[in-house]
mmCIF file of C-alpha atoms in Angstrom:
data_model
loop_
_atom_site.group_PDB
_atom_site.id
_atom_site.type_symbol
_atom_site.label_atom_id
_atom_site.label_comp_id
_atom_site.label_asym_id
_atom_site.label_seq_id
_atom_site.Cartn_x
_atom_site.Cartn_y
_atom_site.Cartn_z
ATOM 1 C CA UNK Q 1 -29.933 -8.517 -5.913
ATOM 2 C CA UNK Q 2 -27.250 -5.957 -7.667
ATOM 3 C CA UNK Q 3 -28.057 -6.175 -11.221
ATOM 4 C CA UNK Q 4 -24.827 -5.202 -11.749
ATOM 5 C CA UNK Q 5 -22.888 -8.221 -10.087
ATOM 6 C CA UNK Q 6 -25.771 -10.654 -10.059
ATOM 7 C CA UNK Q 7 -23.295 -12.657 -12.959
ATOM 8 C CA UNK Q 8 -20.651 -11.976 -10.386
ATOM 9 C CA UNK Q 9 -22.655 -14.092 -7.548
ATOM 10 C CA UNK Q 10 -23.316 -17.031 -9.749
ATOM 11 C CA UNK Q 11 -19.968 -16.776 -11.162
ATOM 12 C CA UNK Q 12 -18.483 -17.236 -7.427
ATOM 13 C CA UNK Q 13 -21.321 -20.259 -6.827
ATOM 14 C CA UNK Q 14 -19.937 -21.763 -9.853
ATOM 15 C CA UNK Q 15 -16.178 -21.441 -9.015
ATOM 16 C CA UNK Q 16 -15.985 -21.378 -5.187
ATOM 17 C CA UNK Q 17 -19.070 -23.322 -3.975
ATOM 18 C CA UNK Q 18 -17.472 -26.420 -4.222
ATOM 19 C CA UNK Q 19 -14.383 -25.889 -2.492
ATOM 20 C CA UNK Q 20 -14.361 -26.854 1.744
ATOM 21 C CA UNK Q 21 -15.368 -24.246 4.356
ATOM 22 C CA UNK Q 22 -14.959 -25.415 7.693
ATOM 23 C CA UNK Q 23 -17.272 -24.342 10.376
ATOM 24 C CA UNK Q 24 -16.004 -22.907 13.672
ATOM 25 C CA UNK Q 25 -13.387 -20.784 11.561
ATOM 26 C CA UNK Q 26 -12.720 -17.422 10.763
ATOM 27 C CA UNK Q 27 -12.796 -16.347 7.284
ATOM 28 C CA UNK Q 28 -10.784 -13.100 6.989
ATOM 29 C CA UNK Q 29 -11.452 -11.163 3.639
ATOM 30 C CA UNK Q 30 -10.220 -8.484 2.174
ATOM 31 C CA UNK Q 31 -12.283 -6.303 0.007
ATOM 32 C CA UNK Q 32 -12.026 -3.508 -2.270
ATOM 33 C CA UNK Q 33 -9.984 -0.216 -2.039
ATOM 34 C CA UNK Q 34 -12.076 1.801 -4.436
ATOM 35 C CA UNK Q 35 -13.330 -0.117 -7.273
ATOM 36 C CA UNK Q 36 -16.220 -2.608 -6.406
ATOM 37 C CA UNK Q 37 -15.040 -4.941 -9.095
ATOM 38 C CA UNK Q 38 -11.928 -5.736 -7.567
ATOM 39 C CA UNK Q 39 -13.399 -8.211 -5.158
ATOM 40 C CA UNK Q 40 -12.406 -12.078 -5.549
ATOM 41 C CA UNK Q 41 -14.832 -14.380 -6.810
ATOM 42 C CA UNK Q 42 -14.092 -16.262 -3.468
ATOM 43 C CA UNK Q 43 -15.023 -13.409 -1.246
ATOM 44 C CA UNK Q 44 -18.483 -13.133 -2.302
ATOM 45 C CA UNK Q 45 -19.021 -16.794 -2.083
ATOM 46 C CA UNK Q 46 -17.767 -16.567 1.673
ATOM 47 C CA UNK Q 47 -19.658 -13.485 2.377
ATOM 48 C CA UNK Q 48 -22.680 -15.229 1.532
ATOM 49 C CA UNK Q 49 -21.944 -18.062 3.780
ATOM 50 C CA UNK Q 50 -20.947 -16.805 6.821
ATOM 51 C CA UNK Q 51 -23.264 -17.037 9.676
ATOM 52 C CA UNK Q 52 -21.832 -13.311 10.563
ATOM 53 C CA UNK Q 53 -19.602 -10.643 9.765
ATOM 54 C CA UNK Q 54 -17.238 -8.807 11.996
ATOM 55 C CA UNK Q 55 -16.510 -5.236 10.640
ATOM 56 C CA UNK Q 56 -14.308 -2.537 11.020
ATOM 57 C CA UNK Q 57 -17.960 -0.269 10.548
ATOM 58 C CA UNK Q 58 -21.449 -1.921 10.046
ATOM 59 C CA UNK Q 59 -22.974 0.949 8.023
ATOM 60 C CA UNK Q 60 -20.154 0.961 5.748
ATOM 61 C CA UNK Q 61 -20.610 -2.981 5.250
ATOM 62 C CA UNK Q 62 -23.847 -3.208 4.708
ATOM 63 C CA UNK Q 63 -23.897 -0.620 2.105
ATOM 64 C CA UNK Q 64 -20.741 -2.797 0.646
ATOM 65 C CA UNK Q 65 -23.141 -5.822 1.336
ATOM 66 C CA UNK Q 66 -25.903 -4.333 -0.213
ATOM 67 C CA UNK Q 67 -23.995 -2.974 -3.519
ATOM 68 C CA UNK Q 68 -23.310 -6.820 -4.328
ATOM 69 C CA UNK Q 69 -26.837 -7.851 -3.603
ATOM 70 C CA UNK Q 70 -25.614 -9.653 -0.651
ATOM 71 C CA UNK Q 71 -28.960 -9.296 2.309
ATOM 72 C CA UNK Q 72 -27.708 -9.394 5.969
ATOM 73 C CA UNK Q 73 -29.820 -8.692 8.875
ATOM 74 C CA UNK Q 74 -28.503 -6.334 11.195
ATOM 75 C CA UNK Q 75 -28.207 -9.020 13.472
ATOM 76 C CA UNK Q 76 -25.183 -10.886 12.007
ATOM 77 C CA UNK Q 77 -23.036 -7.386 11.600
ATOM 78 C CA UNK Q 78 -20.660 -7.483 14.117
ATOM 79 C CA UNK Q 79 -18.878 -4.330 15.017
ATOM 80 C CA UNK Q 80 -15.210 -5.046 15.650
ATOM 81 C CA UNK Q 81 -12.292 -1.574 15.219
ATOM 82 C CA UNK Q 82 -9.927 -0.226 16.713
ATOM 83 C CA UNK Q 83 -11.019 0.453 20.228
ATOM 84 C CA UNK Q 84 -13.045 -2.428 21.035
ATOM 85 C CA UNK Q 85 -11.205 -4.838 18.940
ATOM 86 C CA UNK Q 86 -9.898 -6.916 22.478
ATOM 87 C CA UNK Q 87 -13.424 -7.129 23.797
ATOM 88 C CA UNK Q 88 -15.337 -7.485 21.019
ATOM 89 C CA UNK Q 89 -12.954 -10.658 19.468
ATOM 90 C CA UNK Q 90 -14.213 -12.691 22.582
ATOM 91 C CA UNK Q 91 -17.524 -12.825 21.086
ATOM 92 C CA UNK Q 92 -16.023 -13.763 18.061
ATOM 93 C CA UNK Q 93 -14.590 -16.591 19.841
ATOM 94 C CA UNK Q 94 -17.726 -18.089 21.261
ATOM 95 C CA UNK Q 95 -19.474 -18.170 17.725
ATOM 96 C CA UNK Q 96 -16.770 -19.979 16.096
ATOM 97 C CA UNK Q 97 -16.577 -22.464 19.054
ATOM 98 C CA UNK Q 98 -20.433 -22.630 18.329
ATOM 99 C CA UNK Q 99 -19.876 -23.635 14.957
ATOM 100 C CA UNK Q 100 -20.447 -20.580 13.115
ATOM 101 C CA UNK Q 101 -18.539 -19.561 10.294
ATOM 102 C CA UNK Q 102 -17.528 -15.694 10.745
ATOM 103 C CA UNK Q 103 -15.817 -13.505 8.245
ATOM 104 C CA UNK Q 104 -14.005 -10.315 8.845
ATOM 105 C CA UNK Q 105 -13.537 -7.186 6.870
ATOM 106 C CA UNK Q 106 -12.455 -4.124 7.124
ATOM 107 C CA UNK Q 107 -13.302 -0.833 5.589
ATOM 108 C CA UNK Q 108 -10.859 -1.483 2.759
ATOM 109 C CA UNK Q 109 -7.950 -3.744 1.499
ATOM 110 C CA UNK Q 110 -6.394 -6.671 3.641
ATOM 111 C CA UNK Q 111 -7.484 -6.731 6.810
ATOM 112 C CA UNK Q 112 -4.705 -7.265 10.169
ATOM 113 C CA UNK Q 113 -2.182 -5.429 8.156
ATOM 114 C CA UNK Q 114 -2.908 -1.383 9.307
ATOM 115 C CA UNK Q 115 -6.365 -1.871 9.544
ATOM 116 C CA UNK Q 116 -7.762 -3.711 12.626
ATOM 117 C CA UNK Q 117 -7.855 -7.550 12.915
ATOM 118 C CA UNK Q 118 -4.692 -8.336 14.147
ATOM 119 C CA UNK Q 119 -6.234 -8.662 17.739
ATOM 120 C CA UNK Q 120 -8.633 -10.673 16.646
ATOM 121 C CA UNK Q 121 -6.724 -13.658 14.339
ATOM 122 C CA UNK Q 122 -4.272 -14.027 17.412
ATOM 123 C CA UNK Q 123 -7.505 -14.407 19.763
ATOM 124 C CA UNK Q 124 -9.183 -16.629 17.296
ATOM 125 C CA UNK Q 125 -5.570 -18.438 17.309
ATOM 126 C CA UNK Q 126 -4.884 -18.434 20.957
ATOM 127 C CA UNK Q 127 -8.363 -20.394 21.641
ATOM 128 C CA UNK Q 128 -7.091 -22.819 18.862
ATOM 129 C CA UNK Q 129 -9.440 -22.441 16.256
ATOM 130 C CA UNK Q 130 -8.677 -21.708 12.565
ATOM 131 C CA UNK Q 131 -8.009 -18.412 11.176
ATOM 132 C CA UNK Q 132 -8.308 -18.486 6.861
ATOM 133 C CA UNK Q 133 -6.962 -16.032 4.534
ATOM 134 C CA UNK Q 134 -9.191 -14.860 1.547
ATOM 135 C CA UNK Q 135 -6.295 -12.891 -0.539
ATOM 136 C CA UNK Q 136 -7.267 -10.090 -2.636
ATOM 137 C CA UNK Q 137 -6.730 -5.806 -2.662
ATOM 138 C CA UNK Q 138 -4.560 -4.513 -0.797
ATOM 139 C CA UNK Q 139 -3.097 -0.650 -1.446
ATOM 140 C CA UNK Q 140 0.600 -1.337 -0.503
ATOM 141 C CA UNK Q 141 1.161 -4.098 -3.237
ATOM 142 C CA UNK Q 142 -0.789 -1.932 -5.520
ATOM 143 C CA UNK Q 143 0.798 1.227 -5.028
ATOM 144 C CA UNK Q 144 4.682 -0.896 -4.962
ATOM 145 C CA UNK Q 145 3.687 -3.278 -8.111
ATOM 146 C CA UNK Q 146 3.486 0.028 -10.382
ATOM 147 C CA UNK Q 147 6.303 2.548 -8.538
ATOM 148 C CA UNK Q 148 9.528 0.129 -9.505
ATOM 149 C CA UNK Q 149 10.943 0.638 -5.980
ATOM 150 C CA UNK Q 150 11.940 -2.510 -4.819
ATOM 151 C CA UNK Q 151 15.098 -3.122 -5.213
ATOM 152 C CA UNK Q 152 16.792 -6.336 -6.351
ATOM 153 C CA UNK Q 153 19.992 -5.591 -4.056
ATOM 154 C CA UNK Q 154 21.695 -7.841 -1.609
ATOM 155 C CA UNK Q 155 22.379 -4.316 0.557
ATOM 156 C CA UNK Q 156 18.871 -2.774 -0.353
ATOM 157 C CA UNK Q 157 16.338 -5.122 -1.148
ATOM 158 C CA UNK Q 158 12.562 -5.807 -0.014
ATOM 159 C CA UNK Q 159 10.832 -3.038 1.208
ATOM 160 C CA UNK Q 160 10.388 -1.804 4.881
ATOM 161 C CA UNK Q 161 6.521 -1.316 5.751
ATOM 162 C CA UNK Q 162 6.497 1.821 8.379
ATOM 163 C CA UNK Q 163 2.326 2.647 8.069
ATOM 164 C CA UNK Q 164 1.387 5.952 9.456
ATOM 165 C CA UNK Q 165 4.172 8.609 10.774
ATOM 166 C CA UNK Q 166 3.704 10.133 14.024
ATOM 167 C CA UNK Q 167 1.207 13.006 13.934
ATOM 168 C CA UNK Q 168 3.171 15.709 15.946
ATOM 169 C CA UNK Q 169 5.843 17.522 14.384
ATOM 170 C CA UNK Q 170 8.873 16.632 16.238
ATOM 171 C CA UNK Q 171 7.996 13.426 16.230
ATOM 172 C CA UNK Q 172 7.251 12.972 12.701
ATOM 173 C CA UNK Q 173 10.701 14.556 11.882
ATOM 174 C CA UNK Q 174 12.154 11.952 14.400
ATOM 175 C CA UNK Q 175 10.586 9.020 12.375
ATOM 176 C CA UNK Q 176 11.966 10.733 9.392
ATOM 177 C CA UNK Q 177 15.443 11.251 10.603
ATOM 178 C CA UNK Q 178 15.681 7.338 11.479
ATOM 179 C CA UNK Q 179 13.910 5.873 8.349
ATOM 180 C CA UNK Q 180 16.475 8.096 6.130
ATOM 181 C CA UNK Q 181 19.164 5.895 7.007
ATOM 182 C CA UNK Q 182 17.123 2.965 5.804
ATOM 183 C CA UNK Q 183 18.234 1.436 2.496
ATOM 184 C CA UNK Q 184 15.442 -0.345 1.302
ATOM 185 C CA UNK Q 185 11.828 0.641 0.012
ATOM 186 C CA UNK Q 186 9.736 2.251 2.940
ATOM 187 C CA UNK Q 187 6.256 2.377 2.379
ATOM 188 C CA UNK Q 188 4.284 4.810 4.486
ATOM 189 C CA UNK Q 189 0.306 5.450 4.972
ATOM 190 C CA UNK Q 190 -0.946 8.772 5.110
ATOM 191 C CA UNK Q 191 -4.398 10.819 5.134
ATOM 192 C CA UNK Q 192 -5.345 13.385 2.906
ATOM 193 C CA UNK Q 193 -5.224 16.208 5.762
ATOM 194 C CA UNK Q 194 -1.802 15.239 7.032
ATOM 195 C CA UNK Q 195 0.202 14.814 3.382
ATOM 196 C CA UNK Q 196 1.079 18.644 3.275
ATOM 197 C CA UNK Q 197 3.041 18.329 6.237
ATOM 198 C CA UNK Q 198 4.690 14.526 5.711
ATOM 199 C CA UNK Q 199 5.783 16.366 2.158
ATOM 200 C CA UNK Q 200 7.960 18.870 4.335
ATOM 201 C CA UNK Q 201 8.834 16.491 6.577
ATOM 202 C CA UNK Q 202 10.620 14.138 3.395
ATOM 203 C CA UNK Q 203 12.098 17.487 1.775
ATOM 204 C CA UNK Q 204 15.488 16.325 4.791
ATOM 205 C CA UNK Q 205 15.748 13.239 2.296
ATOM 206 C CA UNK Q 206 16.696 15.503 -1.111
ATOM 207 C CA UNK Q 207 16.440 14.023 -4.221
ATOM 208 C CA UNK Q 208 16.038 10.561 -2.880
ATOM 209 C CA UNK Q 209 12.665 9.461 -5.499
ATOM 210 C CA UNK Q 210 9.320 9.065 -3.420
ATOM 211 C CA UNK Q 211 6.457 8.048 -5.419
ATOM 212 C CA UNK Q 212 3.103 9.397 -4.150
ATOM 213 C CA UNK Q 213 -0.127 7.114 -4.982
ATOM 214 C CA UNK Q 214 -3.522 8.353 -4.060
ATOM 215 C CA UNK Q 215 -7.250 7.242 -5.173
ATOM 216 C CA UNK Q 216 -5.498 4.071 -6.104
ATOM 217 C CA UNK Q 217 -8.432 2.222 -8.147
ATOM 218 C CA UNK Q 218 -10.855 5.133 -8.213
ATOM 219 C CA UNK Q 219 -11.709 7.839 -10.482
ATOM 220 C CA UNK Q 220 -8.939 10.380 -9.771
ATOM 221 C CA UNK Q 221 -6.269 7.709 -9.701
ATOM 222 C CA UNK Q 222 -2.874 9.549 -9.469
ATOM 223 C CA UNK Q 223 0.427 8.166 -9.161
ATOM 224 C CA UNK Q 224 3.828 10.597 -9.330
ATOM 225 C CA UNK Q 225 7.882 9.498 -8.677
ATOM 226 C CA UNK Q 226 9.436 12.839 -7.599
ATOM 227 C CA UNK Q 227 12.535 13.662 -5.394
ATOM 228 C CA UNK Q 228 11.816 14.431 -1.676
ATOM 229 C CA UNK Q 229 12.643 17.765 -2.032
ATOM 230 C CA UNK Q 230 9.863 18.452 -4.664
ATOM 231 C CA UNK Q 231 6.647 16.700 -3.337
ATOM 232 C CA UNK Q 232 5.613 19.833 -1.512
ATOM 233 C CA UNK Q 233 6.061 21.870 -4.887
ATOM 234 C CA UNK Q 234 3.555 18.938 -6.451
ATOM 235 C CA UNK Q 235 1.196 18.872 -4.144
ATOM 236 C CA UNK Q 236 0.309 22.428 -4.214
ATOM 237 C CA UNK Q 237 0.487 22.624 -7.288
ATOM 238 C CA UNK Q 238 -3.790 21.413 -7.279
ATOM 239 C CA UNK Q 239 -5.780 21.268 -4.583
ATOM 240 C CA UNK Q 240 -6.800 18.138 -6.105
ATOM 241 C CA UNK Q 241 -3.781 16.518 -5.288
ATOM 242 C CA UNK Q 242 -4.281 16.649 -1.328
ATOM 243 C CA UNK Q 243 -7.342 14.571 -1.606
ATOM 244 C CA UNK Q 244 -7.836 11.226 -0.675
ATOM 245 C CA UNK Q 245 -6.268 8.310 0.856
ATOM 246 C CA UNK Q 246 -1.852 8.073 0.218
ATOM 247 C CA UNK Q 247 0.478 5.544 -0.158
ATOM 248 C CA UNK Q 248 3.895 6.887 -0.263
ATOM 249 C CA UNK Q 249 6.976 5.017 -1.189
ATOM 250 C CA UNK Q 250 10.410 6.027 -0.226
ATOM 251 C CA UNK Q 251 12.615 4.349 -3.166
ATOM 252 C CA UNK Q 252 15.645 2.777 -1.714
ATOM 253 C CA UNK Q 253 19.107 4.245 -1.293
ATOM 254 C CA UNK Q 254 21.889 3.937 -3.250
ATOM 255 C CA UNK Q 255 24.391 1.651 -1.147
ATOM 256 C CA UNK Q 256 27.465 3.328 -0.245
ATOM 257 C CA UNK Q 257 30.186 2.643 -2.525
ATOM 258 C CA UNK Q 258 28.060 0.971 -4.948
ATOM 259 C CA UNK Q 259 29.307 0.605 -8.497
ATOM 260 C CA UNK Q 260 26.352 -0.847 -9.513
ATOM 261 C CA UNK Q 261 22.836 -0.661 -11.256
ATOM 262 C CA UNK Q 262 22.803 3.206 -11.143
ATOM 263 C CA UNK Q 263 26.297 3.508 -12.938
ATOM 264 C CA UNK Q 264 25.314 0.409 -15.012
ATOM 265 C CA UNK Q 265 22.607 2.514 -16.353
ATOM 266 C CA UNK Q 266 24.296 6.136 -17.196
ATOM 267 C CA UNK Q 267 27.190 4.156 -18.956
ATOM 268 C CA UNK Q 268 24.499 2.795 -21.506
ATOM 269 C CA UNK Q 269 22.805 6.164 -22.019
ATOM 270 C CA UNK Q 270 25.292 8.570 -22.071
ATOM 271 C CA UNK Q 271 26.344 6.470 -25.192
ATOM 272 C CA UNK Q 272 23.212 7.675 -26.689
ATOM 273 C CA UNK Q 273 22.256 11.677 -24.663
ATOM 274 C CA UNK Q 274 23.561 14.081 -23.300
ATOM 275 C CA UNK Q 275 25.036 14.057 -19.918
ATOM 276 C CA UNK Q 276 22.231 16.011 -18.211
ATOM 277 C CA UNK Q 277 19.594 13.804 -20.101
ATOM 278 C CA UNK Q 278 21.626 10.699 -18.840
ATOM 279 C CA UNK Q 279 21.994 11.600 -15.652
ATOM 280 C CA UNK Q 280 18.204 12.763 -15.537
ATOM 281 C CA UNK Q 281 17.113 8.978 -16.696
ATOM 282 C CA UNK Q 282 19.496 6.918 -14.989
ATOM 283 C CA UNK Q 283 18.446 8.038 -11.725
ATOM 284 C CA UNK Q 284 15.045 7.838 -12.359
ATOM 285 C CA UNK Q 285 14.871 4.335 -13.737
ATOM 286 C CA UNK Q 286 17.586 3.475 -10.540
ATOM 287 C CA UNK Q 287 16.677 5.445 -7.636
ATOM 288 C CA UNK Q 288 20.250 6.674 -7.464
ATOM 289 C CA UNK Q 289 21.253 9.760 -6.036
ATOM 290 C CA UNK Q 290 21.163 12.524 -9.344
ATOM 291 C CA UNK Q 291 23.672 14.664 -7.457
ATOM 292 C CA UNK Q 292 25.797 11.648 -7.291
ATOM 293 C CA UNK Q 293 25.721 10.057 -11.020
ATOM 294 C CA UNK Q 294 26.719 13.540 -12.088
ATOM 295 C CA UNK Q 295 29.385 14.113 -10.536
ATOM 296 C CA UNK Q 296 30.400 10.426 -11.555
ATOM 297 C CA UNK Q 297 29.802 11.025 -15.176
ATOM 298 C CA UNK Q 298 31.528 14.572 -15.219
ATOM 299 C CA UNK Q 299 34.810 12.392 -13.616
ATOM 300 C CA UNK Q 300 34.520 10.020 -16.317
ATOM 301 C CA UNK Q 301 34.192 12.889 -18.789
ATOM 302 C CA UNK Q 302 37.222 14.164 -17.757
ATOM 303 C CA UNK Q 303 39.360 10.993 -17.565
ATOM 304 C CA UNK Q 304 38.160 10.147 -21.337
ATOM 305 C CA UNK Q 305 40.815 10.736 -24.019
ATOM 306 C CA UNK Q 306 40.184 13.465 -26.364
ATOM 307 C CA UNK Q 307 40.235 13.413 -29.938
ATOM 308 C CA UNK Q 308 43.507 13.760 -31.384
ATOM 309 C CA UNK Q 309 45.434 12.496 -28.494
#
């Protein structure tokens, strides 16, 4: 056993044991993005009790496995990705309708979202056994929880979840092209070899605000709200900053002919700064177009009575 989460195990005994597992179901958990602690005191109790584990990569699993002082035999890793996900869920299937109780994980974070296991749950499903949900990390919320780009908007609210771009140019810029016209929050998935060239895709959007999160939970954490126009700028900036996993957030558009939040904001500060440093805030705490609260605030400028008259 881990010496270093052996509290951990009987902490999820303690807290989780007595709760009902039913056999002939599939448990799917998510796990870690990064930092081993973030695991749910739930998802080690499960892991210990399932009969087998499906897995988006066995080695990777059982050193997982391993690092919590959880002991599988190779026997009860079951390989289940991308391209064998179809084939491989029917074995699934004939465990659980044995009784067994199988979990599923992949690599990182929530499984069935862009990682595999979507194919599986709606097999499990379609031969009407029960598919469970064991909540826990999962890099989109963490990456939109701390980037304050969901809007609270009847015209731009929610996000949009788009996953990985296209990986050929034209296509990429096609994706671009469509999602610019989106109002709300799109969040976006990309590798660390690939980010260079979704940056200069994004420069077409201009100073719309894109927040870049990679390493979310590790080490080298680093998270950065920048217009569109400037991420390539950023990222070369290091050669750090091209490394590791991305979540990438387009912030959400300013609604056309919107009076609203953005405006709300410069009228308080521009009480307070100077237009420039007003203009700078409000659309960073907003999202709304810089270009377009200037102008606004030079109009009102303008319009307001000088002293004397």
């Amino acid at each position: 056993m881990s010496a270093s989460f052996a509290s951990a195990l009987n902490a999820a005994s303690d807290a989780a044991a007595a709760q009902h597992y039913p056999q002939g179901a599939l448990y799917v958990v998510a796990t870690p993005i990064g930092n081993l602690a973030d695991i749910t005191l739930r998802a080690l109790h499960v892991l210990q009790l399932a009969d087998a584990i499906a897995c988006e990569d066995t080695r990777h699993t059982q050193a997982l496995l391993r690092a919590y002082g959880i002991d599988k035999g190779g026997t009860q890793l079951l390989a289940v990705h991308q391209h064998n996900e179809a084939e491989a869920a029917l074995g699934v299937v004939q465990r659980l309708q044995q009784g067994q109780r199988v979990a599923y994980v992949s690599d990182a974070g929530t499984p069935g979202v862009s990682d595999p296991g979507a194919r599986l749950v709606a097999a499990v499903q379609a031969a009407g056994l029960r598919a469970l949900p064991l909540p826990g990390a999962s890099s989109i919320t963490t990456a939109l929880s701390v980037a304050g780009a969901v809007a609270h908007h009847p015209d731009n609210g929610g996000f949009l979840f788009a996953g990985f771009l296209p990986a050929k140019q034209a296509e990429r810029a096609n994706a671009v092209q469509r999602l610019a016209g989106e109002p709300r929050c799109v969040v976006l998935l990309e590798a660390p070899h690939r980010i260079g060239e979704l940056a200069q895709a994004l420069a077409t959007l201009g100073a719309r605000p894109v927040t870049l999160a990679r390493e979310l939970t590790k080490q080298f954490e680093e998270i950065t709200t920048r217009p569109a126009n400037e991420l390539s700028a950023w990222l070369e900036g290091s050669p750090q900053r091209s490394r590791g996993e991305f979540v990438v957030l387009l912030h959400p558009s300013t609604p056309a002919g919107d009076d609203g939040e953005g405006l709300r904001v410069l009228r308080l500060l521009l009480q307070e700064l100077p237009l420039k440093s007003a203009v700078r805030l409000a659309a960073d705490i907003t999202g709304a177009s810089r270009n377009s609260l200037y102008d606004t605030a030079l109009e009102w400028k303008r319009a307001a009575p000088q002293a004397g008259e």
